[in-house]
Short mmCIF file of C-alpha atoms and ligand atoms in Angstrom, two decimals:
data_model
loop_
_atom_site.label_atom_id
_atom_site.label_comp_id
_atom_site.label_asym_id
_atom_site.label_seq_id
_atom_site.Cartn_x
_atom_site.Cartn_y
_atom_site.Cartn_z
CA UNK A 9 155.79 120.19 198.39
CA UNK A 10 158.68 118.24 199.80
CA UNK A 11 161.48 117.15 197.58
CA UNK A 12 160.87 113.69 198.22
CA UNK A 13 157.36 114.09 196.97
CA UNK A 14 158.71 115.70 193.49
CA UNK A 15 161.18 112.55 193.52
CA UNK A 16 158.23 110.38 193.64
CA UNK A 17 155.83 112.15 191.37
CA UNK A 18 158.83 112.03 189.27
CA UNK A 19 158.94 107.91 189.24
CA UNK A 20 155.03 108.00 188.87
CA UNK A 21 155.56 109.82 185.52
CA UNK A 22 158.70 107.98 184.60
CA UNK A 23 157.26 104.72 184.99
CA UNK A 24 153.43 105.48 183.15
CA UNK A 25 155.65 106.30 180.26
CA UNK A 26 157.60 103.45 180.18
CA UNK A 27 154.58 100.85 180.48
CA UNK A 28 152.32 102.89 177.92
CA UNK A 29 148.79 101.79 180.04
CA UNK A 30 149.05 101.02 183.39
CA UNK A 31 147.02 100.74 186.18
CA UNK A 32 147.30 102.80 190.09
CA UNK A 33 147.50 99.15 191.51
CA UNK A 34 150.63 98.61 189.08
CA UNK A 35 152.28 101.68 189.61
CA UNK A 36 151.70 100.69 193.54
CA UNK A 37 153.48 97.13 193.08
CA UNK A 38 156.25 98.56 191.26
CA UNK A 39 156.95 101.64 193.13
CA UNK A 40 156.76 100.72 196.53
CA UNK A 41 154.46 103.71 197.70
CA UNK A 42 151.96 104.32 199.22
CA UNK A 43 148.31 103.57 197.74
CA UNK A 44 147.48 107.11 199.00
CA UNK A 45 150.33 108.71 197.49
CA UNK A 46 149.93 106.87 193.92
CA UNK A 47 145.93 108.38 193.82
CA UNK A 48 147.39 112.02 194.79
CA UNK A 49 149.91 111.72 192.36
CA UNK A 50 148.44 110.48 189.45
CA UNK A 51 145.25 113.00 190.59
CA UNK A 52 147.74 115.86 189.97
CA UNK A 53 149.48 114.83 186.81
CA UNK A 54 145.70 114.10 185.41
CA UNK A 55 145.19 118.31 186.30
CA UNK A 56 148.44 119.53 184.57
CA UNK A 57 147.22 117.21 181.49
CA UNK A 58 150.16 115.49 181.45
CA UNK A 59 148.38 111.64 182.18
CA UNK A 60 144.99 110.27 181.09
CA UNK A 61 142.77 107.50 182.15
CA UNK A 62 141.93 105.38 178.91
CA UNK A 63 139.31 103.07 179.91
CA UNK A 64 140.09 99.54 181.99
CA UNK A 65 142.50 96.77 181.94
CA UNK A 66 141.13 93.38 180.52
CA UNK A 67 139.75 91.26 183.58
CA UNK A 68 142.02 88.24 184.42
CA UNK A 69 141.13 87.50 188.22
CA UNK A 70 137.75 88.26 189.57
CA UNK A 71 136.99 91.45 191.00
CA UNK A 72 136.63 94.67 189.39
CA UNK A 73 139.29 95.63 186.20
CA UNK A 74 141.63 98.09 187.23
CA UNK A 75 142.05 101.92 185.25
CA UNK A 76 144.81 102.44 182.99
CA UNK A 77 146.29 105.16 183.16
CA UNK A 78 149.02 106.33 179.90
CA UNK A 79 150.86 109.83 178.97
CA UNK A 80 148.90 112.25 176.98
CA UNK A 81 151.04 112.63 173.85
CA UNK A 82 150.33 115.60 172.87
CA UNK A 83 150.57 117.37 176.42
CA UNK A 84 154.15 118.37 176.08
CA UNK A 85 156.78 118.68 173.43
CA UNK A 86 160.16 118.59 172.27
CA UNK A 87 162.28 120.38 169.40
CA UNK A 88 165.41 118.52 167.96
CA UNK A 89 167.63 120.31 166.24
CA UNK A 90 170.29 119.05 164.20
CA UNK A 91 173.17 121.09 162.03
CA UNK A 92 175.08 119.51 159.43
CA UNK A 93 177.67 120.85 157.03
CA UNK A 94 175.27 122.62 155.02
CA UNK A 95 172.01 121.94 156.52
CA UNK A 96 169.78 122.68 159.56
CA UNK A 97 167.06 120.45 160.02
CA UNK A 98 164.68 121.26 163.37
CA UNK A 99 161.59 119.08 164.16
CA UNK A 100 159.12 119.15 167.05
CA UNK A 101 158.28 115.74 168.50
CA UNK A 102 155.65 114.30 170.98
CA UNK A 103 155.47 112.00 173.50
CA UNK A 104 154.86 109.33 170.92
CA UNK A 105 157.54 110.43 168.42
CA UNK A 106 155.41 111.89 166.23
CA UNK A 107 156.62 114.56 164.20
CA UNK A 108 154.29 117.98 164.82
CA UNK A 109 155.92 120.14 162.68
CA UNK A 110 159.69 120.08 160.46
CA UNK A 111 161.55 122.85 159.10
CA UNK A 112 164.78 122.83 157.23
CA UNK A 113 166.94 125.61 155.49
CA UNK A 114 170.22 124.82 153.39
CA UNK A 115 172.90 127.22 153.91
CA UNK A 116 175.95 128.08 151.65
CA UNK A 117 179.72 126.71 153.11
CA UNK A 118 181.07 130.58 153.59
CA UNK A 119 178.92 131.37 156.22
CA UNK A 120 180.20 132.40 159.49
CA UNK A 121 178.98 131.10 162.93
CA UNK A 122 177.41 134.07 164.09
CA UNK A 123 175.40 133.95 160.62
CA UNK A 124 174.80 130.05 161.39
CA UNK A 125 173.49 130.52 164.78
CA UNK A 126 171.16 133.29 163.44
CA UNK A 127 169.84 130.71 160.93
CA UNK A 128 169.55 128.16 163.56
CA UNK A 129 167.23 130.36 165.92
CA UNK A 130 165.25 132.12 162.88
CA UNK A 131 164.48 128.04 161.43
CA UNK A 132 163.00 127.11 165.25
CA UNK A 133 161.20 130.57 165.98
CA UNK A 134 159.68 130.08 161.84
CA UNK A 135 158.58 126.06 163.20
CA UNK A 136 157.34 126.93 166.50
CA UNK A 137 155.38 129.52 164.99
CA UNK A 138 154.21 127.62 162.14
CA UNK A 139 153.56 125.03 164.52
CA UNK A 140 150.54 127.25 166.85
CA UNK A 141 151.46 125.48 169.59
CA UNK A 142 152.46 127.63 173.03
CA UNK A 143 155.50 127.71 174.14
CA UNK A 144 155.09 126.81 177.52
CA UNK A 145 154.06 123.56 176.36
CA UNK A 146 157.45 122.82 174.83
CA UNK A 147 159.92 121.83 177.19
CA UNK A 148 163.07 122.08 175.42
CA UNK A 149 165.57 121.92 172.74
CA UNK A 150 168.18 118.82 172.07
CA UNK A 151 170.69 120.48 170.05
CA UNK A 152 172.93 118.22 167.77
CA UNK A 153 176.44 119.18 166.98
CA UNK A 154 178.72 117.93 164.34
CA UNK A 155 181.44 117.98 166.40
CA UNK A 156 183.63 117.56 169.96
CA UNK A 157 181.45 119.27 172.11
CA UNK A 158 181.13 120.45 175.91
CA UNK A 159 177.93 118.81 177.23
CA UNK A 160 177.88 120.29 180.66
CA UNK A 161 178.72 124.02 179.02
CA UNK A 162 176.52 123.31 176.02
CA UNK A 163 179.86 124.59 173.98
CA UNK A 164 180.34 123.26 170.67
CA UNK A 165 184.50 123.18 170.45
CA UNK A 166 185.28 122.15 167.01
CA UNK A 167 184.17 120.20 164.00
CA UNK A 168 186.31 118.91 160.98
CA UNK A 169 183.29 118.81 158.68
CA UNK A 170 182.27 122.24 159.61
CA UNK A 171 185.66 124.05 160.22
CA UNK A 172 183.90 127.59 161.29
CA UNK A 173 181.96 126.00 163.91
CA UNK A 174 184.21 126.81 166.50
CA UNK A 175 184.28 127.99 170.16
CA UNK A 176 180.47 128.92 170.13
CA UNK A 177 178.56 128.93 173.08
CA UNK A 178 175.36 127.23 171.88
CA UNK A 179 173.19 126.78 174.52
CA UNK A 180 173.51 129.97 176.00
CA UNK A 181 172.80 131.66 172.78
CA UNK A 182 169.68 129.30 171.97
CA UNK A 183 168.01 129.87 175.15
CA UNK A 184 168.83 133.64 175.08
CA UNK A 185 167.27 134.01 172.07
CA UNK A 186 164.23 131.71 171.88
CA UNK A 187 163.33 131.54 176.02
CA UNK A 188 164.08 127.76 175.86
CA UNK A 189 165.87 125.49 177.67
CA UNK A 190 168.53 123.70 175.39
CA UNK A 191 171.14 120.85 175.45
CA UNK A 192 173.20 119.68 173.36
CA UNK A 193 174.51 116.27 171.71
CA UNK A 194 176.71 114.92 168.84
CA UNK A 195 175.14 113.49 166.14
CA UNK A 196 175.81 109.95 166.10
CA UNK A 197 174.79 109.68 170.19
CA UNK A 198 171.62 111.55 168.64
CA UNK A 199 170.93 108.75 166.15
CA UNK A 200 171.30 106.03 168.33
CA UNK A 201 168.84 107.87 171.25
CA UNK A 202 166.63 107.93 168.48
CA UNK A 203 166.37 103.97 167.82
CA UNK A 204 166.69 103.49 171.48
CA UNK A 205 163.32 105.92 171.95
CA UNK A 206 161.35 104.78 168.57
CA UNK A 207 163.35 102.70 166.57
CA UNK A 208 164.90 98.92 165.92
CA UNK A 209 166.72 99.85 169.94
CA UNK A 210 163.42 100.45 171.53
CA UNK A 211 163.50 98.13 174.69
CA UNK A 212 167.26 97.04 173.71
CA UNK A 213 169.82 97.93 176.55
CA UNK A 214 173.25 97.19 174.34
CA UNK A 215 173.33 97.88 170.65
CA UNK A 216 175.34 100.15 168.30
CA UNK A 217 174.00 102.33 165.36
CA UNK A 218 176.59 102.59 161.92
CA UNK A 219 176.03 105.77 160.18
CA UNK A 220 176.59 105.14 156.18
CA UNK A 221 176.55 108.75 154.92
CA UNK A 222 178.28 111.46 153.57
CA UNK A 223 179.91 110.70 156.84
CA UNK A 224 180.60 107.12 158.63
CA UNK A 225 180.36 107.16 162.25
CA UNK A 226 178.33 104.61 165.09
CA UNK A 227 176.23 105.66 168.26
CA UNK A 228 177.15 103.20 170.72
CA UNK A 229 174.10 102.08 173.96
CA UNK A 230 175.40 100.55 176.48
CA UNK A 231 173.27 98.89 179.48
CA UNK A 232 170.85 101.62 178.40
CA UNK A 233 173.35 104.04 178.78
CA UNK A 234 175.10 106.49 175.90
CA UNK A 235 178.54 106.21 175.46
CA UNK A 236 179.27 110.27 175.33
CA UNK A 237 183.14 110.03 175.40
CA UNK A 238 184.56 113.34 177.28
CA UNK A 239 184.00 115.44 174.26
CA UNK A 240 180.79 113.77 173.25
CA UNK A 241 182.52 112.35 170.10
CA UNK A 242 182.60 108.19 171.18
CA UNK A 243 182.31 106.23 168.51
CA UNK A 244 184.21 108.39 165.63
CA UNK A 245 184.93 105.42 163.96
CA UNK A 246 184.93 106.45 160.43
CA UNK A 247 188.77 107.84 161.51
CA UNK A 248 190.24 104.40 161.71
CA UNK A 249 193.06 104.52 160.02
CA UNK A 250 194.16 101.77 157.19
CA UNK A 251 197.85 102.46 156.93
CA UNK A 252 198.20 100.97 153.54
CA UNK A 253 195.49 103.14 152.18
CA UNK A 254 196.43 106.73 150.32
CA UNK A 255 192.69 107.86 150.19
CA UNK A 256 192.68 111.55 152.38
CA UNK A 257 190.23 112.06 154.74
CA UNK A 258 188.38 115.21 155.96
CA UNK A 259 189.50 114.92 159.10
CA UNK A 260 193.57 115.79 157.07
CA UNK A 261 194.43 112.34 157.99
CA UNK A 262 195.11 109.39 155.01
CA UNK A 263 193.30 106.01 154.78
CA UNK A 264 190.41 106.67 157.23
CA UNK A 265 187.68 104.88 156.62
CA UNK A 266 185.69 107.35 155.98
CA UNK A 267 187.55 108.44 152.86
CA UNK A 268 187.04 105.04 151.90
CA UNK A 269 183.80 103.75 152.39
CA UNK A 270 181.03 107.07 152.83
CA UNK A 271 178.89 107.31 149.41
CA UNK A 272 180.87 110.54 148.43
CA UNK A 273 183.90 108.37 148.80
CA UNK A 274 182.19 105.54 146.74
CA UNK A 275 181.12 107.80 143.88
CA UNK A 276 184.72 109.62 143.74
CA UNK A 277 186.48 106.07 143.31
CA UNK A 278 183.56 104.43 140.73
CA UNK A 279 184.16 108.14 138.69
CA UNK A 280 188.30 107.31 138.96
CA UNK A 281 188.45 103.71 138.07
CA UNK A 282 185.10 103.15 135.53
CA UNK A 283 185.29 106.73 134.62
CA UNK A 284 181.81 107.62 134.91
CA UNK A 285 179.52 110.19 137.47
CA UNK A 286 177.54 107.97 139.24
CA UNK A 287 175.27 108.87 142.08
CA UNK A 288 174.81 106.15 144.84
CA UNK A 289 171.63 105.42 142.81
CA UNK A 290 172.75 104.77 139.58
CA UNK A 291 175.71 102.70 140.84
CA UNK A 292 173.33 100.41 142.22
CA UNK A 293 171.67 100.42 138.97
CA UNK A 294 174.48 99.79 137.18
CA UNK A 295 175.39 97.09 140.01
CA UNK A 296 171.99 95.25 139.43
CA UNK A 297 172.43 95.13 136.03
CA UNK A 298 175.66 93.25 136.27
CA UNK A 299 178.86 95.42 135.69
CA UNK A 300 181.61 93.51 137.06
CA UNK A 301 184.01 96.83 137.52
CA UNK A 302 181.59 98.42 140.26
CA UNK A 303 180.46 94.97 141.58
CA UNK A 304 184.56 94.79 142.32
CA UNK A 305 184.82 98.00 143.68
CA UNK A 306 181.90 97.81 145.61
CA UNK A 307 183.16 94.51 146.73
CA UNK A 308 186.70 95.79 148.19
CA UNK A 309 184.68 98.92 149.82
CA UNK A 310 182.44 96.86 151.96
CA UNK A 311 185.46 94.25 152.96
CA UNK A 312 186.81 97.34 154.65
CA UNK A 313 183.43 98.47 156.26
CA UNK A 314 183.16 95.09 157.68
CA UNK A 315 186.52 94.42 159.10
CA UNK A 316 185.96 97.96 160.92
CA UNK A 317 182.46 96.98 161.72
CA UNK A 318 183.94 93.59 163.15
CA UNK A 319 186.16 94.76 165.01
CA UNK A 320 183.33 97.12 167.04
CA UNK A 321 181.50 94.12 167.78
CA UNK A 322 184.42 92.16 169.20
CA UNK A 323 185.09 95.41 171.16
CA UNK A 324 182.07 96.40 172.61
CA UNK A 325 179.90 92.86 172.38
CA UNK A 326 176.22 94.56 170.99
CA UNK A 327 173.65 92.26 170.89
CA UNK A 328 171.72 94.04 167.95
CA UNK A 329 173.89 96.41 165.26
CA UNK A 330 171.63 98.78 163.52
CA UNK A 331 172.91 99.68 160.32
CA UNK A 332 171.68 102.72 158.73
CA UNK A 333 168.78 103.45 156.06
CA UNK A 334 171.70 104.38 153.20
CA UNK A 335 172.18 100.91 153.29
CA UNK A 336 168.83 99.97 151.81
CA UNK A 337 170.96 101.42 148.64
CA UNK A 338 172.54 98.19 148.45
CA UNK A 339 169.64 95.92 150.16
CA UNK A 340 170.95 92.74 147.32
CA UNK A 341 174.56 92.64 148.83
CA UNK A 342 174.40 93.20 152.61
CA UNK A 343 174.32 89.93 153.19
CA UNK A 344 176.98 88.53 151.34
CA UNK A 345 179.44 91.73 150.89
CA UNK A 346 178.70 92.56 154.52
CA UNK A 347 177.22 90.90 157.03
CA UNK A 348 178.48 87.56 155.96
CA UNK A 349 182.06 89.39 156.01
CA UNK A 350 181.55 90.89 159.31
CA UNK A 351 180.70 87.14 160.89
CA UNK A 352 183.82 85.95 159.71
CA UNK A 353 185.99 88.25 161.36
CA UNK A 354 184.04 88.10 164.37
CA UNK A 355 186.02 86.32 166.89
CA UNK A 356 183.68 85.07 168.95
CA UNK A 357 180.07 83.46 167.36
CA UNK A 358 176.82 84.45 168.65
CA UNK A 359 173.57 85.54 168.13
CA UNK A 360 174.45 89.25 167.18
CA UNK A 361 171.24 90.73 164.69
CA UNK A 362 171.14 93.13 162.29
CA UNK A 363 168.69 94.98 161.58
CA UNK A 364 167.93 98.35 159.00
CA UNK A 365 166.95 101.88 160.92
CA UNK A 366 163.69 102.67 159.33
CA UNK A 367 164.30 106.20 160.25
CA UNK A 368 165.32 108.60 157.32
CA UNK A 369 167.45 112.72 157.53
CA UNK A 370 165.00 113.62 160.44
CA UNK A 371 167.27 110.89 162.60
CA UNK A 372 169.83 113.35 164.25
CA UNK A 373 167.22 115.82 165.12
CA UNK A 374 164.63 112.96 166.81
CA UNK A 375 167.36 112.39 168.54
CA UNK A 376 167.78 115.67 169.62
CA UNK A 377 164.16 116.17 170.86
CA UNK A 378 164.66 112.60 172.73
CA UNK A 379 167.32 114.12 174.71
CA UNK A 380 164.95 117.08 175.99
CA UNK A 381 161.82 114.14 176.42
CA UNK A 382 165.17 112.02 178.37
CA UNK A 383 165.58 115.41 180.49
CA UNK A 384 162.07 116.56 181.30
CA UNK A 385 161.12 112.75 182.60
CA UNK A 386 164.65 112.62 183.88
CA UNK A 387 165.92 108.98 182.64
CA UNK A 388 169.02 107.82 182.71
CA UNK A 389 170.26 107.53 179.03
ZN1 ZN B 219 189.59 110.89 159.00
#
């Protein structure tokens, strides 16, 4: 087979998955081949399973309806994997984003890397087994990483959150190990793949995804493109710094806004100033029922967020910014604590929306296992 042929089977593929049902005729007018070629084509990806005919398209003109054709989604699939500071979370996904099978494992903070990794391969081997399905039937692994990270190598370099995870050759280790092909990702590029394959981003070519965590960060799409940064760390913009501020961040540095605004920040500074041990649940309680300390504090916290949130959007012009579920915490005063904030210190007015990721913890690791779908229909992302 010729390696123009594998280009074009390639686009055939690409293209069924992007239009969900569509017909030989379609894939003809789009692609510019050959009527011939389109019928071997799709004639071969029907054998290897990988495309089905689903019935016909609704008549419009005369003549006879046309056969649509869509991705079968459970004919391949794709483990994401993410690790967090004391948490692996792995997931296999379909074409559809549906999740097959999930595994997680908590792991204590004195663990070394070589004992990490181990967890990391024993929590995919325990899903994929769990899972029955064969492994030649899963096409990869989208590792994400906590911190700067070597894409190309598939080296994970350093993390501040996760100090021991250092100098580790990931995917070479992964794929020794478990016979898979793996790449790897950092987390918040991870999170925004994810809305850009199933979520608020889906169809959306310029957007940017705040993480509200333990950990404040954004994923940033650009014309349908990731920004990566050099060490896969772009958008790390829970490090701002607010020189005034004396709050120290993880990161060693003071008056990030991380340290300022994440909900482990927010509980610390509700416990220092009202003096009592409030989970992000029971401030919003307390919030809701009227207590005018918190409803300050809370107040001052999300001025900050929204200055740093403005000052993304007059950088990188998004037309949608898709704010993270944590924020349903405080659902009664987006809109005037934050989003009303952020408008004012926008310096240009448009028709930016907001909107609230419906995914939940499995958003990393989707992520992850969108990067390995991105790879085996090779899109540009
Ligand atoms: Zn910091």
């Amino acid at each position: 087979m010729s390696s123009k042929y594998l280009i074009h089977k390639n686009n055939v593929l690409k293209v069924i998955y992007q239009n969900e049902n569509i017909s030989r005729k379609k894939l003809h007018d789009l692609l510019d081949l050959r009527f011939a070629t389109i019928t071997n084509i799709t004639k071969e990806l029907i054998e290897e399973r990988l495309i089905e005919e689903i019935g016909r398209e609704k008549s419009i003109n005369k003549g006879r309806p046309h056969t649509l054709l869509r991705i079968v989604p459970n004919s391949r699939f794709f483990i994401g994997c993410e690790l967090e500071p004391e948490k692996i979370l792995s997931l296999i996904l379909n074409f559809k984003g549906e999740i097959i099978s999930k595994e997680e494992v908590d792991f204590g903070k004195d663990i070394g890397k070589e004992e990490i990794l181990n967890e990391i391969v024993n929590l995919i081997k325990k899903m994929v087994a769990k899972s029955k399905i064969e492994k030649n039937r899963i096409f990869g692994i989208g590792f994400v990483d906590p911190g700067i990270i070597d894409i190309e190598k598939g080296v994970s370099i350093f993390s501040t959150i996760l100090p021991q995870w250092k100098n580790v050759n990931t995917k070479q280790y992964i794929e020794e190990k478990i016979g898979i092909e793996t790449f790897i990702i950092g987390t918040s590029q991870a999170k925004v793949l994810s809305e850009r394959f199933f979520g608020e981003g889906k169809e959306k070519d310029d957007f940017i995804f705040i993480e509200f965590g333990e950990g404040i960060g954004c994923g940033i799409m650009s014309k349908g493109r990731i920004v990566h940064g050099i060490g896969g760390v772009a958008g790390e913009f829970g490090h701002i710094q607010f020189p005034e501020r004396t709050e120290v961040c993880n990161c060693g540095k003071k008056g990030c806004l991380e340290a300022i605004v994440s909900i482990p920040s927010i509980e610390k500074k509700i416990k220092e100033i009202v003096g009592k041990d409030l989970k992000i649940k029971e401030i919003k309680e307390e919030f809701d029922k009227g207590d005018e300390k918190i409803k300050e504090i809370l107040k001052e916290v999300f001025e900050l967020f929204s200055i740093s949130i403005s000052n993304l959007i007059n950088l990188l012009n998004p037309g949608l910014v898709i704010l993270d579920k944590n924020f349903l915490f405080f659902k009664n005063l987006l809109n005037e604590f934050l989003i009303e904030n952020i408008k004012k210190h926008m310096v240009y007015q448009y028709d930016i929306k907001f909107e609230i990721s419906k995914f939940g913890e499995e958003i990393g690791a989707i992520g992850g296992a969108c990067l390995s779908m991105s790879k085996f229909l090779k899109l540009d992302i």
